[in-house]
CSV table of C-alpha atoms and ligand atoms in Angstrom, one decimal:
chain,number,residue,atom,x,y,z
E,6,MET,CA,11.2,28.2,179.8
E,7,MET,CA,11.7,26.6,176.3
E,8,LEU,CA,9.2,24.4,174.7
E,9,VAL,CA,10.6,22.0,172.4
E,10,LYS,CA,9.2,19.4,170.1
E,11,LEU,CA,11.8,16.8,169.0
E,12,GLY,CA,9.9,15.9,165.7
E,13,GLY,CA,9.6,11.8,164.9
E,14,SER,CA,11.2,12.6,161.5
E,15,VAL,CA,14.4,13.5,163.4
E,16,ILE,CA,14.6,11.0,166.3
E,17,THR,CA,13.3,8.0,164.0
E,18,ASP,CA,13.7,6.9,160.7
E,19,LYS,CA,10.3,7.3,159.2
E,20,THR,CA,10.6,5.1,156.5
E,21,GLN,CA,11.3,2.0,158.6
E,22,TYR,CA,8.9,0.7,161.1
E,23,ARG,CA,10.2,1.4,164.6
E,24,THR,CA,13.5,2.3,163.8
E,25,PHE,CA,15.0,4.8,166.6
E,26,ARG,CA,18.1,7.4,165.6
E,27,GLU,CA,19.4,7.2,169.1
E,28,ASP,CA,22.9,8.9,167.9
E,29,VAL,CA,21.0,12.0,166.7
E,30,LEU,CA,18.7,12.4,170.0
E,31,SER,CA,22.0,11.9,172.2
E,32,ARG,CA,23.4,14.9,170.2
E,33,LEU,CA,20.4,16.8,170.4
E,34,VAL,CA,20.0,16.1,174.3
E,35,GLY,CA,23.8,17.3,174.5
E,36,GLU,CA,22.7,20.6,172.9
E,37,ILE,CA,19.8,21.1,175.5
E,38,VAL,CA,21.8,20.2,178.2
E,39,SER,CA,24.7,22.5,177.2
E,40,ALA,CA,22.2,25.5,176.6
E,41,GLY,CA,21.4,25.2,180.4
E,42,LYS,CA,17.7,26.3,179.9
E,43,GLU,CA,14.7,25.1,181.6
E,44,VAL,CA,12.7,23.0,178.9
E,45,VAL,CA,9.4,21.1,178.5
E,46,LEU,CA,9.9,18.4,175.8
E,47,ILE,CA,7.6,16.9,173.4
E,48,HIS,CA,8.4,14.3,170.9
E,49,GLY,CA,6.8,13.1,167.7
E,50,ALA,CA,5.7,9.2,167.1
E,51,GLY,CA,7.7,8.9,163.7
E,52,SER,CA,7.9,5.4,162.4
E,53,PHE,CA,6.8,4.1,165.9
E,54,GLY,CA,3.2,5.6,165.5
E,55,HIS,CA,2.5,6.8,161.8
E,56,VAL,CA,3.0,3.6,160.1
E,57,LEU,CA,0.4,1.6,162.0
E,58,ALA,CA,-1.8,4.6,162.6
E,59,SER,CA,-2.1,5.3,159.0
E,60,GLU,CA,-2.6,1.8,158.0
E,61,HIS,CA,-5.6,1.4,160.4
E,62,HIS,CA,-6.9,4.8,159.9
E,63,ILE,CA,-6.7,5.6,163.9
E,64,GLN,CA,-7.0,9.3,163.1
E,65,ASN,CA,-10.4,8.9,161.9
E,66,GLY,CA,-11.6,7.5,165.3
E,67,TYR,CA,-13.6,4.0,165.4
E,68,THR,CA,-14.8,2.6,162.3
E,69,ASP,CA,-14.3,-1.1,162.9
E,70,GLU,CA,-13.3,-3.6,165.4
E,71,SER,CA,-9.9,-4.4,163.6
E,72,GLN,CA,-8.9,-0.9,164.8
E,73,ILE,CA,-9.1,-2.0,168.4
E,74,PRO,CA,-5.8,-4.1,168.7
E,75,ALA,CA,-4.2,-1.4,166.0
E,76,ALA,CA,-4.9,1.4,168.5
E,77,ALA,CA,-3.4,-0.6,171.5
E,78,LYS,CA,-0.5,-1.7,169.4
E,79,VAL,CA,0.4,1.9,168.3
E,80,MET,CA,0.2,2.7,172.1
E,81,GLU,CA,2.6,-0.1,172.9
E,82,ASP,CA,4.9,1.2,170.1
E,83,VAL,CA,5.2,4.9,170.9
E,84,ARG,CA,5.5,3.9,174.8
E,85,ASP,CA,8.4,2.0,173.3
E,86,LEU,CA,9.9,4.9,171.7
E,87,ASN,CA,9.2,7.1,174.7
E,88,LEU,CA,11.1,4.8,177.1
E,89,ARG,CA,14.0,5.0,174.8
E,90,VAL,CA,13.8,8.8,174.7
E,91,MET,CA,13.6,8.9,178.4
E,92,ARG,CA,16.6,6.9,178.9
E,93,VAL,CA,18.9,9.0,176.5
E,94,LEU,CA,17.5,12.0,178.5
E,95,ASN,CA,18.1,10.7,182.0
E,96,ASP,CA,21.5,9.4,180.8
E,97,GLY,CA,22.4,12.4,179.2
E,98,GLY,CA,22.1,14.7,182.2
E,99,LEU,CA,18.6,15.8,181.7
E,100,PRO,CA,16.5,14.4,184.5
E,101,SER,CA,12.9,13.8,183.0
E,102,ALA,CA,9.4,12.3,183.7
E,103,SER,CA,6.9,10.9,181.2
E,104,LEU,CA,3.5,12.3,180.9
E,105,PRO,CA,1.8,9.9,178.3
E,106,PRO,CA,-1.4,11.5,176.7
E,107,SER,CA,-3.3,8.4,177.0
E,108,ALA,CA,-3.0,9.0,180.8
E,109,VAL,CA,-3.1,12.9,181.1
E,110,ALA,CA,-5.1,14.1,177.9
E,111,THR,CA,-8.5,13.4,176.2
E,112,LEU,CA,-9.7,14.5,172.5
E,113,ARG,CA,-13.1,15.5,171.4
E,114,SER,CA,-13.7,14.9,167.5
E,115,GLY,CA,-10.0,14.8,166.8
E,116,GLU,CA,-9.0,17.9,168.8
E,117,LEU,CA,-7.2,18.0,172.0
E,118,ASP,CA,-9.8,18.4,174.8
E,119,GLU,CA,-8.4,17.9,178.4
E,120,LEU,CA,-4.9,18.0,179.4
E,121,ASN,CA,-3.7,18.1,182.9
E,122,VAL,CA,-1.4,21.0,182.3
E,123,ASP,CA,-0.7,21.3,186.1
E,124,LEU,CA,1.3,18.0,186.1
E,125,PHE,CA,3.7,19.8,183.8
E,126,ARG,CA,3.9,22.9,186.0
E,127,ARG,CA,4.5,20.8,189.1
E,128,TYR,CA,7.6,18.7,187.6
E,129,LEU,CA,9.1,22.1,186.5
E,130,GLU,CA,8.8,23.3,190.1
E,131,VAL,CA,10.8,20.1,191.4
E,132,GLY,CA,13.4,20.5,188.6
E,133,ILE,CA,12.4,17.6,186.5
E,134,CYS,CA,11.9,18.1,182.8
E,135,PRO,CA,8.2,17.0,181.8
E,136,VAL,CA,8.0,15.1,178.7
E,137,THR,CA,5.3,14.0,176.6
E,138,PHE,CA,4.5,12.7,173.1
E,139,GLY,CA,2.4,11.9,170.0
E,140,ASP,CA,-0.1,9.1,171.2
E,141,VAL,CA,-3.3,7.6,170.7
E,142,ALA,CA,-5.7,9.1,173.2
E,143,LEU,CA,-9.5,8.6,174.1
E,144,ASP,CA,-11.9,10.6,172.3
E,145,SER,CA,-15.5,11.7,173.6
E,146,GLU,CA,-17.1,11.5,170.2
E,147,ARG,CA,-15.0,9.0,168.2
E,148,ARG,CA,-13.9,6.6,170.9
E,149,PHE,CA,-10.1,7.2,170.4
E,150,GLY,CA,-8.1,9.2,167.9
E,151,ILE,CA,-4.4,10.6,167.5
E,152,CYS,CA,-3.2,13.1,170.2
E,153,SER,CA,-0.2,14.8,168.0
E,154,GLY,CA,2.6,16.3,169.4
E,155,ASP,CA,1.9,19.6,167.4
E,156,HIS,CA,-1.5,19.8,169.2
E,157,LEU,CA,0.3,19.4,172.5
E,158,MET,CA,2.6,21.9,171.6
E,159,GLU,CA,-0.1,24.6,171.0
E,160,ARG,CA,-1.8,23.9,174.4
E,161,LEU,CA,1.3,24.0,176.4
E,162,ALA,CA,2.5,27.2,174.6
E,163,ARG,CA,-1.0,28.7,175.6
E,164,GLU,CA,-0.9,27.7,179.2
E,165,LEU,CA,2.8,27.7,180.1
E,166,ARG,CA,3.9,30.8,177.9
E,167,PRO,CA,7.4,29.7,177.0
E,168,GLU,CA,10.2,32.2,176.2
E,169,ARG,CA,10.3,30.5,172.8
E,170,VAL,CA,8.8,27.7,170.9
E,171,ILE,CA,11.2,25.5,168.9
E,172,PHE,CA,9.9,22.8,166.4
E,173,VAL,CA,12.7,20.4,165.6
E,174,SER,CA,12.1,18.9,162.0
E,175,ASP,CA,14.1,17.4,159.4
E,176,ILE,CA,14.1,20.3,157.1
E,177,ASP,CA,15.2,23.9,157.5
E,178,GLY,CA,11.7,25.5,157.7
E,179,VAL,CA,9.0,26.4,154.9
E,180,PHE,CA,10.2,26.9,151.5
E,181,THR,CA,8.8,29.4,148.4
E,182,ALA,CA,8.4,25.9,146.5
E,183,ASP,CA,9.2,22.4,147.2
E,184,PRO,CA,13.0,22.3,147.8
E,185,SER,CA,13.1,18.5,146.9
E,186,SER,CA,12.1,19.4,143.3
E,187,ASP,CA,12.7,23.1,142.6
E,188,PRO,CA,16.3,24.0,142.9
E,189,ASP,CA,15.2,27.9,143.2
E,190,ALA,CA,13.1,27.3,146.3
E,191,MET,CA,14.1,29.8,149.0
E,192,LEU,CA,14.0,29.4,152.5
E,193,ILE,CA,11.3,31.9,154.1
E,194,GLU,CA,13.0,33.3,157.3
E,195,VAL,CA,9.9,35.0,158.6
E,196,VAL,CA,6.4,33.7,157.9
E,197,ASP,CA,3.3,35.7,158.5
E,198,ARG,CA,-0.4,34.8,157.6
E,199,THR,CA,-0.1,36.6,154.0
E,200,ILE,CA,3.0,34.6,153.1
E,201,LEU,CA,1.7,31.2,154.4
E,202,ASP,CA,-1.6,31.6,152.4
E,203,SER,CA,0.3,32.6,149.2
E,204,LEU,CA,2.3,29.2,149.1
E,205,PRO,CA,2.0,26.2,147.0
E,206,ARG,CA,0.9,23.5,149.3
E,207,THR,CA,3.0,20.8,147.6
E,208,GLN,CA,5.8,20.6,150.3
E,209,ARG,CA,5.9,17.2,151.9
E,210,CYS,CA,3.1,15.7,154.0
E,211,ALA,CA,3.7,12.1,154.8
E,212,ASP,CA,2.0,11.8,158.2
E,213,VAL,CA,-1.4,11.2,159.6
E,214,THR,CA,-1.1,14.6,161.6
E,215,GLY,CA,-0.3,17.1,158.8
E,216,SER,CA,2.7,18.7,157.1
E,217,ILE,CA,5.2,21.5,157.7
E,218,PHE,CA,2.1,23.8,157.0
E,219,GLY,CA,0.3,22.3,159.8
E,220,LYS,CA,3.2,23.4,162.0
E,221,ILE,CA,3.2,26.9,160.6
E,222,GLU,CA,-0.5,27.2,161.4
E,223,LYS,CA,0.2,26.4,164.9
E,224,MET,CA,3.2,28.8,165.2
E,225,LEU,CA,0.8,31.4,163.9
E,226,ARG,CA,-1.6,30.9,166.5
E,227,ILE,CA,1.1,30.6,169.3
E,228,ALA,CA,2.6,34.0,168.1
E,229,SER,CA,-0.8,35.5,168.3
E,230,TRP,CA,-0.5,35.0,172.2
E,231,GLY,CA,2.9,36.9,172.1
E,232,GLY,CA,5.3,34.2,171.8
E,233,ASP,CA,8.2,33.7,169.4
E,234,ALA,CA,8.3,30.3,167.4
E,235,ILE,CA,10.9,28.6,165.0
E,236,VAL,CA,11.1,25.4,163.1
E,237,LEU,CA,14.6,24.3,162.4
E,238,ASN,CA,16.5,21.5,161.1
E,239,GLY,CA,17.7,19.3,163.9
E,240,ASN,CA,19.8,16.9,161.8
E,241,VAL,CA,22.1,20.0,161.5
E,242,PRO,CA,24.5,19.9,164.5
E,243,GLY,CA,24.2,23.3,166.5
E,244,ARG,CA,21.2,24.6,165.3
E,245,LEU,CA,18.9,23.7,168.3
E,246,GLY,CA,21.5,24.5,170.9
E,247,ALA,CA,21.9,28.0,169.1
E,248,ALA,CA,18.1,28.6,169.1
E,249,LEU,CA,17.9,27.5,172.8
E,250,ARG,CA,20.5,30.3,173.5
E,251,GLY,CA,18.6,32.8,171.8
E,252,GLU,CA,21.3,33.0,168.8
E,253,ALA,CA,20.2,33.7,165.2
E,254,VAL,CA,20.0,30.3,163.6
E,255,ARG,CA,18.6,29.2,159.9
E,256,GLY,CA,15.0,28.2,160.2
E,257,SER,CA,11.5,29.8,159.6
E,258,ARG,CA,10.3,31.9,162.3
E,259,VAL,CA,6.9,33.4,163.4
E,260,ARG,CA,7.5,36.5,165.7
E,261,GLY,CA,5.0,37.7,168.3
E,262,ASP,CA,4.4,40.9,166.2
E,263,ALA,CA,4.3,39.1,162.8
E,264,ILE,CA,0.7,38.6,162.7
N,322,IP8,O1,4.3,12.5,165.4
N,322,IP8,C1,1.3,11.4,166.3
N,322,IP8,O2,2.1,12.3,166.8
N,322,IP8,P1,3.1,13.3,165.9
N,322,IP8,C2,1.1,10.2,167.1
N,322,IP8,O3,3.5,14.3,166.9
N,322,IP8,C3,0.9,8.9,166.3
N,322,IP8,O4,2.4,13.9,164.7
N,322,IP8,C4,0.5,7.8,167.1
N,322,IP8,C5,0.7,8.6,165.2
């Protein structure tokens, strides 16, 4: 089984509130279906979640009453995105079921606490791809908070032990310097803890839930349980499909033995 996160920066335009990139998602779904692998899918919230969540500091939990309608609106918006994603998946030949974190997960102090992983297993058993996503969820200490797709990736990787963990992003991976300002920046193809700690933390961070570094941190933990994890650029046609087929592909990877 392959565990794949379709980043919000790929399936939405993160600069425009609630802008879905249906054409990009359709192509990625085509790559998944052609690869013929069993998958568990997670998608990010992109501009359906991060814009309002950051305006109302939902990631910090409850601080004032004005956050209540905002948290509810973020849930509505990410559900709207999820429904659009589900339509593309089902129409594209990947029968899928949605498992919203607000219904199957809880947080404790901003961290993922409970997750009903058994439901994911049972959908897989009946041949339906379980799909979850970045959402607002209840928090036992802070009333509510953000359940990010990256946290879900880490938990599902630990519990389901996929063959490969793939983060589909809008950049090729982690670089030696910020590639948007430094023409000499080079992609780091295999990352380990020492390399990660030596990098300048200046590469993009536009989210309420972290940056590429946060993903690599999670990939290192996933690798410590023996799995391979890769971050790759989903805007480049063919890369996700190649990674699913186990082919060499441009990206940054962390190997089970690279810790
Ligand atoms: O896009 C964030 O999830 P992510 C969820 O996976 C919200 O980081 C609601 C902002």
